[in-house]
Short mmCIF file of C-alpha atoms in Angstrom, two decimals:
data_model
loop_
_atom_site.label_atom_id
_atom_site.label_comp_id
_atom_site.label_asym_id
_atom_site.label_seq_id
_atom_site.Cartn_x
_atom_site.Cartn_y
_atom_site.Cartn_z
CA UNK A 15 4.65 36.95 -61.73
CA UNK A 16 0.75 35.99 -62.33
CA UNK A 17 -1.51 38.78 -61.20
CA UNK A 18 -4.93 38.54 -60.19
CA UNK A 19 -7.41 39.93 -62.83
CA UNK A 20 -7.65 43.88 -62.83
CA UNK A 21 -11.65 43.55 -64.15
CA UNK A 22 -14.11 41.61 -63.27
CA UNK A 23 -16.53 40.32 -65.87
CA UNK A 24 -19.25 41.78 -67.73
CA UNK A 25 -22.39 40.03 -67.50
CA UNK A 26 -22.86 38.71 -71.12
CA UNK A 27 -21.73 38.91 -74.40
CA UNK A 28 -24.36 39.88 -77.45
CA UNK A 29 -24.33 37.93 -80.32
CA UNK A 30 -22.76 40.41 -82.10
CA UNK A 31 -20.02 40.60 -79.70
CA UNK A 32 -19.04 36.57 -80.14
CA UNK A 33 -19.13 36.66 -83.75
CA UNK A 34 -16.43 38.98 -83.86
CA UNK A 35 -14.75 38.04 -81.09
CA UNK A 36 -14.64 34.70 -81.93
CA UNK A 37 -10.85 34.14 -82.52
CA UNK A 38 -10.27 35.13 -78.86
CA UNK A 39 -12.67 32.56 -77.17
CA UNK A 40 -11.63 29.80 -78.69
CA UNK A 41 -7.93 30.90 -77.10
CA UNK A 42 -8.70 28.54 -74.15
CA UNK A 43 -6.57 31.26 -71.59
CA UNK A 44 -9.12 33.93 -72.40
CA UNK A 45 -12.21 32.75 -73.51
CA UNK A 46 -15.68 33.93 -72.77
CA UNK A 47 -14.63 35.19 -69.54
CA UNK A 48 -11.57 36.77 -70.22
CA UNK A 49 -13.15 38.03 -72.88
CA UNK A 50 -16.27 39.87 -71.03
CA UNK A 51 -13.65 41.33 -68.69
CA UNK A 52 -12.42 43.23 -71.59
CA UNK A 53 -15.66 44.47 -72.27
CA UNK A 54 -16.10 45.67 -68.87
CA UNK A 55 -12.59 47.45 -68.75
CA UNK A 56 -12.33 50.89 -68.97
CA UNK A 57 -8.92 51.94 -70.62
CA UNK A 58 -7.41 55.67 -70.99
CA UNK A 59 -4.35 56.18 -73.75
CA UNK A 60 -2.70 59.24 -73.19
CA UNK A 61 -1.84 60.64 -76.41
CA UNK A 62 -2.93 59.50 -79.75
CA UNK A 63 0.40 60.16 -81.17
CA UNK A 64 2.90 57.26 -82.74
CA UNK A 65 2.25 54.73 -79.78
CA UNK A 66 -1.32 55.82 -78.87
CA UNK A 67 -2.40 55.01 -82.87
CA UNK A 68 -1.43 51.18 -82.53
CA UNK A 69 -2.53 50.66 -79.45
CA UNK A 70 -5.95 52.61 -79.61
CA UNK A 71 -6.66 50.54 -82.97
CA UNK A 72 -5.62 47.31 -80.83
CA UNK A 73 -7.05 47.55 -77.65
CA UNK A 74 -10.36 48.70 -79.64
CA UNK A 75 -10.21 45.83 -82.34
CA UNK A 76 -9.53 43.14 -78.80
CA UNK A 77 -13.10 44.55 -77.78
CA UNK A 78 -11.74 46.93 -74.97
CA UNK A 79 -15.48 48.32 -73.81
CA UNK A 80 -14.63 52.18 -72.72
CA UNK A 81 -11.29 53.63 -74.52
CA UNK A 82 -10.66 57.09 -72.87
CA UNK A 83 -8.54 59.09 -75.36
CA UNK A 84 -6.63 62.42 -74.23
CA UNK A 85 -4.59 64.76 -76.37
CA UNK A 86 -4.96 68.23 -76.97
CA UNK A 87 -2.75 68.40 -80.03
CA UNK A 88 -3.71 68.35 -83.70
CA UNK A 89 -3.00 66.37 -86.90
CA UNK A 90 0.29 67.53 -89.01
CA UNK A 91 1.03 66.12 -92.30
CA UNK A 92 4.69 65.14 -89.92
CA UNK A 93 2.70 62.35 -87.93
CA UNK A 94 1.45 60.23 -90.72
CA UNK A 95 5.38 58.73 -91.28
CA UNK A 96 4.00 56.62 -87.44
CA UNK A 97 0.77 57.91 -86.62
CA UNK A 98 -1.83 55.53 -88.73
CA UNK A 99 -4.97 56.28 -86.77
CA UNK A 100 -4.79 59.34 -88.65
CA UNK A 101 -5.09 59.81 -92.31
CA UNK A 102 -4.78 62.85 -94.76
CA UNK A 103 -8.13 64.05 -94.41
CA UNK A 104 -7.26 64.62 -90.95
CA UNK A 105 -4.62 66.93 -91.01
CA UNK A 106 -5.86 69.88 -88.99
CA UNK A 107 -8.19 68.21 -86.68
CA UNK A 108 -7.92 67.49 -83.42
CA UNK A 109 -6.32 64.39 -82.67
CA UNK A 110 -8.73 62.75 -79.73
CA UNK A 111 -11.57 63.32 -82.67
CA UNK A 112 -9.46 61.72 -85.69
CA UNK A 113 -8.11 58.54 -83.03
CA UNK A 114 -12.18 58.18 -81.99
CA UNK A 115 -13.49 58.31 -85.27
CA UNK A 116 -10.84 55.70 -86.62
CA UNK A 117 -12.16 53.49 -83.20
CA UNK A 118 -15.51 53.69 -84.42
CA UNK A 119 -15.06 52.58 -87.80
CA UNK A 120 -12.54 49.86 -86.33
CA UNK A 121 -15.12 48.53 -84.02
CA UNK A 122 -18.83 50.30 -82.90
CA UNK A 123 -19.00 48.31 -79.90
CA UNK A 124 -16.94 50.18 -78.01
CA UNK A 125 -17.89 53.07 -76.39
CA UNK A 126 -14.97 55.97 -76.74
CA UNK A 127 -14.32 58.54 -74.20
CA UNK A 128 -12.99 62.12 -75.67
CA UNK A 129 -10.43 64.56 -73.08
CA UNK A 130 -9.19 67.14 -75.82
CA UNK A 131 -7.64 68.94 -73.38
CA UNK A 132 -3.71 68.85 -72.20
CA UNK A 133 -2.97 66.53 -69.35
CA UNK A 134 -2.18 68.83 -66.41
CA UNK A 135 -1.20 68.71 -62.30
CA UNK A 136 -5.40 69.76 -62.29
CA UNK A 137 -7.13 67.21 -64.01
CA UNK A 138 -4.72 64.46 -64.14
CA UNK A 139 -6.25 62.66 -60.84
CA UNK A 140 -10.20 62.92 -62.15
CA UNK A 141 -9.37 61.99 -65.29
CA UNK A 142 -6.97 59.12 -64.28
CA UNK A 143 -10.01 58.33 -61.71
CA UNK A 144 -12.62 57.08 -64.02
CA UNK A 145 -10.23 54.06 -65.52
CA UNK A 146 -9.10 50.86 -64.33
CA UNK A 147 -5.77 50.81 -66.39
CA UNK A 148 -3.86 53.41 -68.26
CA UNK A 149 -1.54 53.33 -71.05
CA UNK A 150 1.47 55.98 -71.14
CA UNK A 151 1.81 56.64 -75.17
CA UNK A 152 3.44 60.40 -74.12
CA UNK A 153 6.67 61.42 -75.66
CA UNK A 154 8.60 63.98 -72.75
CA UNK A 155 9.58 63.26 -69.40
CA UNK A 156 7.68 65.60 -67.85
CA UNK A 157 4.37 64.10 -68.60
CA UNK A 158 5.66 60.49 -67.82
CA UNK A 159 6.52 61.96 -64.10
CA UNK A 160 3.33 62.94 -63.86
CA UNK A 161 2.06 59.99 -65.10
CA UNK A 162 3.66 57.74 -62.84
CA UNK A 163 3.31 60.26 -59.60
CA UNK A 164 -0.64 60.09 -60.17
CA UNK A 165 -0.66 56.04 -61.21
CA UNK A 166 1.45 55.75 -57.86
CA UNK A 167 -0.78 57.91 -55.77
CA UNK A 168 -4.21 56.22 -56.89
CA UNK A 169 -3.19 52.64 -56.78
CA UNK A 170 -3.34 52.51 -60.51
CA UNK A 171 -1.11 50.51 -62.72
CA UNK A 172 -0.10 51.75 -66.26
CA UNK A 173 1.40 50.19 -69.10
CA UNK A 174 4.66 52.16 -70.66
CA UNK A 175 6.34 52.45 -73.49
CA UNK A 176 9.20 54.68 -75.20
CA UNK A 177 10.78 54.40 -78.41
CA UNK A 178 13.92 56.58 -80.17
CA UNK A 179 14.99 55.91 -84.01
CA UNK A 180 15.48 52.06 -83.82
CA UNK A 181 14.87 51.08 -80.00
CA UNK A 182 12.39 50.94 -78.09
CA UNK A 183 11.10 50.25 -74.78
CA UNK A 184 8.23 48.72 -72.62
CA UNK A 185 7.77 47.72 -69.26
CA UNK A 186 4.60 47.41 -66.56
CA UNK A 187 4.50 49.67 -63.55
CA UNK A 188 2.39 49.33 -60.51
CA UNK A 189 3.66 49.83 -57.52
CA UNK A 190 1.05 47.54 -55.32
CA UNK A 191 3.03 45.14 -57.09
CA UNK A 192 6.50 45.84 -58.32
CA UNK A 193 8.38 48.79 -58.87
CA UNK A 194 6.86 52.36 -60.23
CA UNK A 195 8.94 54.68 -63.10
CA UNK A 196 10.76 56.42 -60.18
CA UNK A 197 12.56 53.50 -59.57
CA UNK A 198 14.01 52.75 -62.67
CA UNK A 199 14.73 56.60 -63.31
CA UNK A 200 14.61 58.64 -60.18
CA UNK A 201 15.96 61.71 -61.78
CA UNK A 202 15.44 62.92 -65.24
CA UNK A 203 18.60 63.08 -67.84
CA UNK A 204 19.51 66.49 -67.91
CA UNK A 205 17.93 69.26 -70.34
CA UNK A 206 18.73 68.16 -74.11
CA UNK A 207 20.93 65.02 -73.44
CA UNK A 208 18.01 62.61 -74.74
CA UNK A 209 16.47 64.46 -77.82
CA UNK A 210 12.89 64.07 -78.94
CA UNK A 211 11.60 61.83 -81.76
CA UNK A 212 11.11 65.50 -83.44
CA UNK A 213 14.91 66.19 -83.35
CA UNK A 214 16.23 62.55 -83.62
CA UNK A 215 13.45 60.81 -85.61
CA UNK A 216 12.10 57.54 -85.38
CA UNK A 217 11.48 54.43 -87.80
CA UNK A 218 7.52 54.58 -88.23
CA UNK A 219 7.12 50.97 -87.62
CA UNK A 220 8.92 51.10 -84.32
CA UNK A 221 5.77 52.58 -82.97
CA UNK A 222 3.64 49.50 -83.96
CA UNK A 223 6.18 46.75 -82.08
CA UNK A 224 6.57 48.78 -79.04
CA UNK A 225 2.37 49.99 -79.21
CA UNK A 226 1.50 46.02 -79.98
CA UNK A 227 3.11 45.31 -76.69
CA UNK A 228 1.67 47.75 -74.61
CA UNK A 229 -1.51 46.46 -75.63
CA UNK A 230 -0.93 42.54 -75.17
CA UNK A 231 0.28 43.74 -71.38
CA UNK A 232 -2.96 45.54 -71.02
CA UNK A 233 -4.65 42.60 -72.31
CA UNK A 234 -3.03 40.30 -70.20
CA UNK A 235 -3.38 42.37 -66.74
CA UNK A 236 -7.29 43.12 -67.74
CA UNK A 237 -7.90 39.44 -67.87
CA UNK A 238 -5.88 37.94 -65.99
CA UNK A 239 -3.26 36.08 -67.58
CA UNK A 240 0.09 35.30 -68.26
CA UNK A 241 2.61 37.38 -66.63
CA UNK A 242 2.89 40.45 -67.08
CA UNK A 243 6.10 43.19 -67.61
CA UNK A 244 5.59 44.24 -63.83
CA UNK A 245 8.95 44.16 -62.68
CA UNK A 246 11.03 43.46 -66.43
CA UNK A 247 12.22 46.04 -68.69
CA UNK A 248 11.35 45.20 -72.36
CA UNK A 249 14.07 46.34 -74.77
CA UNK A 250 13.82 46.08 -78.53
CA UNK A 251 16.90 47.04 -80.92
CA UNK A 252 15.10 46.83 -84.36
CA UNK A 253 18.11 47.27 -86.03
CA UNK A 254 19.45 43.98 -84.79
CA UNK A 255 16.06 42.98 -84.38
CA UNK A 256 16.19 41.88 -80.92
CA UNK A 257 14.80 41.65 -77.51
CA UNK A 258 15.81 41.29 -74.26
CA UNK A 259 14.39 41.75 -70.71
CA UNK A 260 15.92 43.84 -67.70
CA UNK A 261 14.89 42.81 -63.87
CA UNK A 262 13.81 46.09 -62.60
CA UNK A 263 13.44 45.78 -58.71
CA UNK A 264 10.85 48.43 -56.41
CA UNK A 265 13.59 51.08 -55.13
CA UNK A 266 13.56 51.19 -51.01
CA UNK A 267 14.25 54.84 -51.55
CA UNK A 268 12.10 55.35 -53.97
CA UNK A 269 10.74 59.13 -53.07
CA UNK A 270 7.13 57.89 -53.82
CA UNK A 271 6.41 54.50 -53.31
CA UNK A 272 9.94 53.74 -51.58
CA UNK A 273 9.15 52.14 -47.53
CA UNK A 274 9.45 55.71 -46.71
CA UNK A 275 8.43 57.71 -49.61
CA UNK A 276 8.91 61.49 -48.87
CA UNK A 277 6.89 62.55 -52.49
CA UNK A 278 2.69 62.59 -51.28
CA UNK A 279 1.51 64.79 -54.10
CA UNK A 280 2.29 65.93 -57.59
CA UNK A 281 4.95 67.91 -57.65
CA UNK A 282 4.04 71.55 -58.42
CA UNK A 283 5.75 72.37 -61.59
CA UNK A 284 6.89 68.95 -63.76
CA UNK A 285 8.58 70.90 -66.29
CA UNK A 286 10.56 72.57 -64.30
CA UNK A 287 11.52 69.14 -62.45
CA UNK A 288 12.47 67.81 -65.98
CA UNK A 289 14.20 71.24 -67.35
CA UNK A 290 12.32 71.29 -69.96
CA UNK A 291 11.57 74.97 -71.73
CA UNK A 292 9.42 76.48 -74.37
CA UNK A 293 10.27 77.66 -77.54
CA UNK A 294 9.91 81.49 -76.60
CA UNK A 295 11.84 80.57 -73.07
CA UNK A 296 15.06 79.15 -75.25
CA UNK A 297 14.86 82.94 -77.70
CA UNK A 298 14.59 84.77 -74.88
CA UNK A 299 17.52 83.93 -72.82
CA UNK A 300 19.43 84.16 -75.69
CA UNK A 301 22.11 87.15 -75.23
CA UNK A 302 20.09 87.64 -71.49
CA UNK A 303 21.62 85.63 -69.25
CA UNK A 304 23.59 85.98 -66.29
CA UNK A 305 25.99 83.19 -63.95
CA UNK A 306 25.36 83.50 -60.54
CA UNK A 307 29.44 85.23 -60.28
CA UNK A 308 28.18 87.98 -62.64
CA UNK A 309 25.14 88.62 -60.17
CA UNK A 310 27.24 88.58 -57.18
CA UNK A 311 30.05 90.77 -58.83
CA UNK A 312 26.72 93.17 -60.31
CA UNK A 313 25.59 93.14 -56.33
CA UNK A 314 29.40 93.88 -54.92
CA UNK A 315 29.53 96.83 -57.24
CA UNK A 316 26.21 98.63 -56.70
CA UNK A 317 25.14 98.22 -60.25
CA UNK A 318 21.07 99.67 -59.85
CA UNK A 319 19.47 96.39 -60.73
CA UNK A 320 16.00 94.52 -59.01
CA UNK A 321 16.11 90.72 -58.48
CA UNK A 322 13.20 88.77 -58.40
CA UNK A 323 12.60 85.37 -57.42
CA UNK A 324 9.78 83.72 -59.03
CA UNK A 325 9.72 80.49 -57.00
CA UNK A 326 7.04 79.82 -54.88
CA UNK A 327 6.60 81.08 -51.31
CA UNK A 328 7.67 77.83 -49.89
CA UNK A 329 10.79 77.57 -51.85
CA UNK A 330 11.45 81.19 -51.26
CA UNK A 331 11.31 80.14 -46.73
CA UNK A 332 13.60 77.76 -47.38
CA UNK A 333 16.62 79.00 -49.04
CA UNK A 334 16.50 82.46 -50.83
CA UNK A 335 19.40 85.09 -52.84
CA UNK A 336 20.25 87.69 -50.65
CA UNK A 337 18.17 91.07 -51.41
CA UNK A 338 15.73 89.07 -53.89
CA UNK A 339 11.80 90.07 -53.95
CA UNK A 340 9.75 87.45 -54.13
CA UNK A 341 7.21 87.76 -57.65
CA UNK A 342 5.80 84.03 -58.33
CA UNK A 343 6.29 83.26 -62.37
CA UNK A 344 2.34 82.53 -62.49
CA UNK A 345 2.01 86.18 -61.54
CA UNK A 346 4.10 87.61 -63.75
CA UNK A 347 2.89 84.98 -67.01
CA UNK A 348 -0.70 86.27 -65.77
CA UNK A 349 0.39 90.02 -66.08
CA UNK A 350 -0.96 90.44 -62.58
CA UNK A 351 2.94 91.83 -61.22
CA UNK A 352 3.88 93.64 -64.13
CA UNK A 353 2.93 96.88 -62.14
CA UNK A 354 5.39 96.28 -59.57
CA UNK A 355 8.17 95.84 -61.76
CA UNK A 356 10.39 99.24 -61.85
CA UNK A 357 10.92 100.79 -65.37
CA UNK A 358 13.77 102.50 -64.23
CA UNK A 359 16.18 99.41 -63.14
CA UNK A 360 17.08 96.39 -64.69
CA UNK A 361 15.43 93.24 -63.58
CA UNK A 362 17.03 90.41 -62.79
CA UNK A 363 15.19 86.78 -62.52
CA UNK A 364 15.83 83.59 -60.91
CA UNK A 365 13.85 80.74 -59.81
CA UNK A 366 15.74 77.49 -58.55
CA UNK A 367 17.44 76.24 -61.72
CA UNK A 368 16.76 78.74 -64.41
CA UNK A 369 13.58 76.61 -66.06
CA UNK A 370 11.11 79.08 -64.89
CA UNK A 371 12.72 82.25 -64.49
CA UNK A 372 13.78 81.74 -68.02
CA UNK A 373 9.65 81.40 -68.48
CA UNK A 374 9.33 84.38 -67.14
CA UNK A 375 11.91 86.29 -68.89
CA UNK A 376 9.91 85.27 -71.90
CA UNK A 377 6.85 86.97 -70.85
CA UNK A 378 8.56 90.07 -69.58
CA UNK A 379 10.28 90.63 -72.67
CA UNK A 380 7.20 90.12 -74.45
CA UNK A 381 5.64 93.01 -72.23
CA UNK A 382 8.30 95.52 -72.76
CA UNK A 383 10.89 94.79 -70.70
CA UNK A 384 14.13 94.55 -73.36
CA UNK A 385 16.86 94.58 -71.05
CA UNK A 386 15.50 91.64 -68.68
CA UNK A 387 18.08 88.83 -67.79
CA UNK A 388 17.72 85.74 -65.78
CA UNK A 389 20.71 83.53 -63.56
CA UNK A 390 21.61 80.84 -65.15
CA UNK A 391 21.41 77.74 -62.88
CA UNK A 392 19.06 79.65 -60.41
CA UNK A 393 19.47 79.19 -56.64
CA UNK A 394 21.41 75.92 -57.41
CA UNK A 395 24.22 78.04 -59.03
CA UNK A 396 24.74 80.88 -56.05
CA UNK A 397 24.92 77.79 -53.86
CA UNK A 398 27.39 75.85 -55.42
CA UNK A 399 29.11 79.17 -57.02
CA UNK A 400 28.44 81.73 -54.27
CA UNK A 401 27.56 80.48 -51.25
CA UNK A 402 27.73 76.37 -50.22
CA UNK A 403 26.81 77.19 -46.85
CA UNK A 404 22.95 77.33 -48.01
CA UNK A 405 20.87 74.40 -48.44
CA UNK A 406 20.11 72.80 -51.58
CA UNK A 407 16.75 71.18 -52.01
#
């Protein structure tokens, strides 16, 4: 399917600009216009990590005018296997400086755009705002929800791409036109079924294929051409060293850009909608956790314990544990509620499915409180262990 041009045209191209540019004008399906569309495109990469490097070098070397670059993260001597914006002198430095300095060098006509700052449910619309096109190089499902959610809710289409060891993955979602991410994976795979490129690797030059084609789809949406992967799945084994394409179709149902789409905002807490836990979270539930039949038994017996919910008010109105105070995590990460926690009685935490409360426990046992647990499974586990009667959300 042939799209309409995302940009329109810049008003001229310098000298400069033709000279090195030349190999693309003479390419009859871009040319001069195509090509001044490029320059008046304004681009963010999110991350500058094994897909951003390829396609930040690419999309700056086509003559992409404004490359936004966000990534809070810094260079480790680890990301130079895939990451080849970066070099050894840049080990230790922030990444969005490294990627932008490598731009410049690559090509001083375009003008480069600098968020060193972690993409977040508070700055992802105003920063998404200010482009015409994005370009998903992130590497956990949490951030690609959030991705997609805000690309959904400002009409913005984004280019995507995953890769793992020896495959890899691309595809083009905009859901004005075709299907979003939600519709080819409404739910994320549970906690630790699909392990990062940190625990399962990847082949260094698996970033390059699968960043090369995010960037001809950018290309080819900016300007105008061809048809874009709006709609296809792109899947590359590099092993066998082939490709094939998957019809992805727009999901009715689809909770955010379905034909009656329940999902209007960003959800609240992505990381807790993709189980995904920190480092201190996974040591501190170790030996400190609790089924939902141990807290019920605990309760049934009288055992002197406090249960706190750390959900959010909302949550808490519409299905709660029985005799559970309500303490938000954000209060108790803050510090602000660690003066209403007894020091006499052992606390108990839950949230909905253990992501946050196990947050939380972190933080509390960081403040003091040893003998903290949390419920495994959260209010999802007394339901379906407890009581079935209660609705799930």
């Amino acid at each position: 399917m042939s799209l309409p041009p995302l940009v329109e045209p810049a008003a001229e191209l310098t000298v400069d600009e033709i000279r090195r540019y030349s190999r693309h004008l003479i390419i009859p399906d871009v040319g001069v216009t195509g090509q001044k569309r490029l320059k008046n495109a304004r681009v963010l990469c999110v991350g500058a990590g094994g897909l951003g490097s390829p396609a930040l070098m690419y999309l700056a070397a086509a003559g992409v005018g404004t490359l936004g670059i966000i990534d809070f993260d810094t260079v480790d001597e680890s990301n130079l296997q895939r990451q080849i914006i970066h070099g050894v002198s840049d080990v230790g430095r922030s990444k969005a400086e490294s990627a932008a300095a490598s731009i410049r060098e690559i090509n001083p006509l375009v003008n480069v755009e600098i968020h060193n700052t972690a993409l977040d449910r508070d700055n992802v619309r105003e920063i998404f705002a200010q482009y015409d096109l994005i370009v998903d190089g992130t590497d956990n499902f949490a951030t690609r929800y959030m991705v997609n959610d805000a690309a959904v809710l400002l009409g913005k289409p984004y280019v995507w791409g995953s890769i793992y060891r020896f495959d890899g993955q691309a595809s083009v979602f905009w859901a004005e036109h075709g299907p979003c991410y939600r519709c080819l994976y409404p739910e994320p795979p549970p906690p630790g079924m699909v392990p990062s490129c940190a625990e399962g690797g990847v082949l260094g030059v698996l970033c390059a294929s699968i960043g090369s084609i995010q960037v001809n789809e950018a290309i080819k949406l900016l300007a105008g051409i061809g048809e874009p992967l709006v709609g296809r799945l792109m899947v590359y084994d590099a092993l066998e060293m082939s490709y094939r394409k998957i019809k992805v179709r727009k999901d009715p149902n689809c909770v955010l850009c379905g034909e009656n789409a329940t999902l209007t905002d960003l959800l609240e807490d992505y990381e807790d909608f993709c189980g995904a836990v920190s480092v201190e979270a996974q040591e501190a539930v170790v030996d400190a956790t609790i089924t939902a039949a141990e807290l019920k038994e605990w309760q049934d017996v009288g055992k002197d314990i406090f249960l706190v919910d750390v959900r959010e008010p909302a949550e808490y109105e519409i299905v709660r544990i029985p005799g559970a105070t309500l303490i938000p995590k954000g209060e108790i990460l803050s510090g602000e509620a660690l003066s209403k926690l007894p020091q006499d009685r052992q606390i108990v935490l839950h949230c909905k499915s253990g992501v946050r409360s196990a947050e939380a426990l972190a933080a509390l046992k960081a403040a003091g409180f040893r003998d903290a647990v949390h419920v495994q499974g959260g209010v999802l586990s007394w339901i379906k262990q407890i009581d079935p009667s209660l609705p799930a959300y």
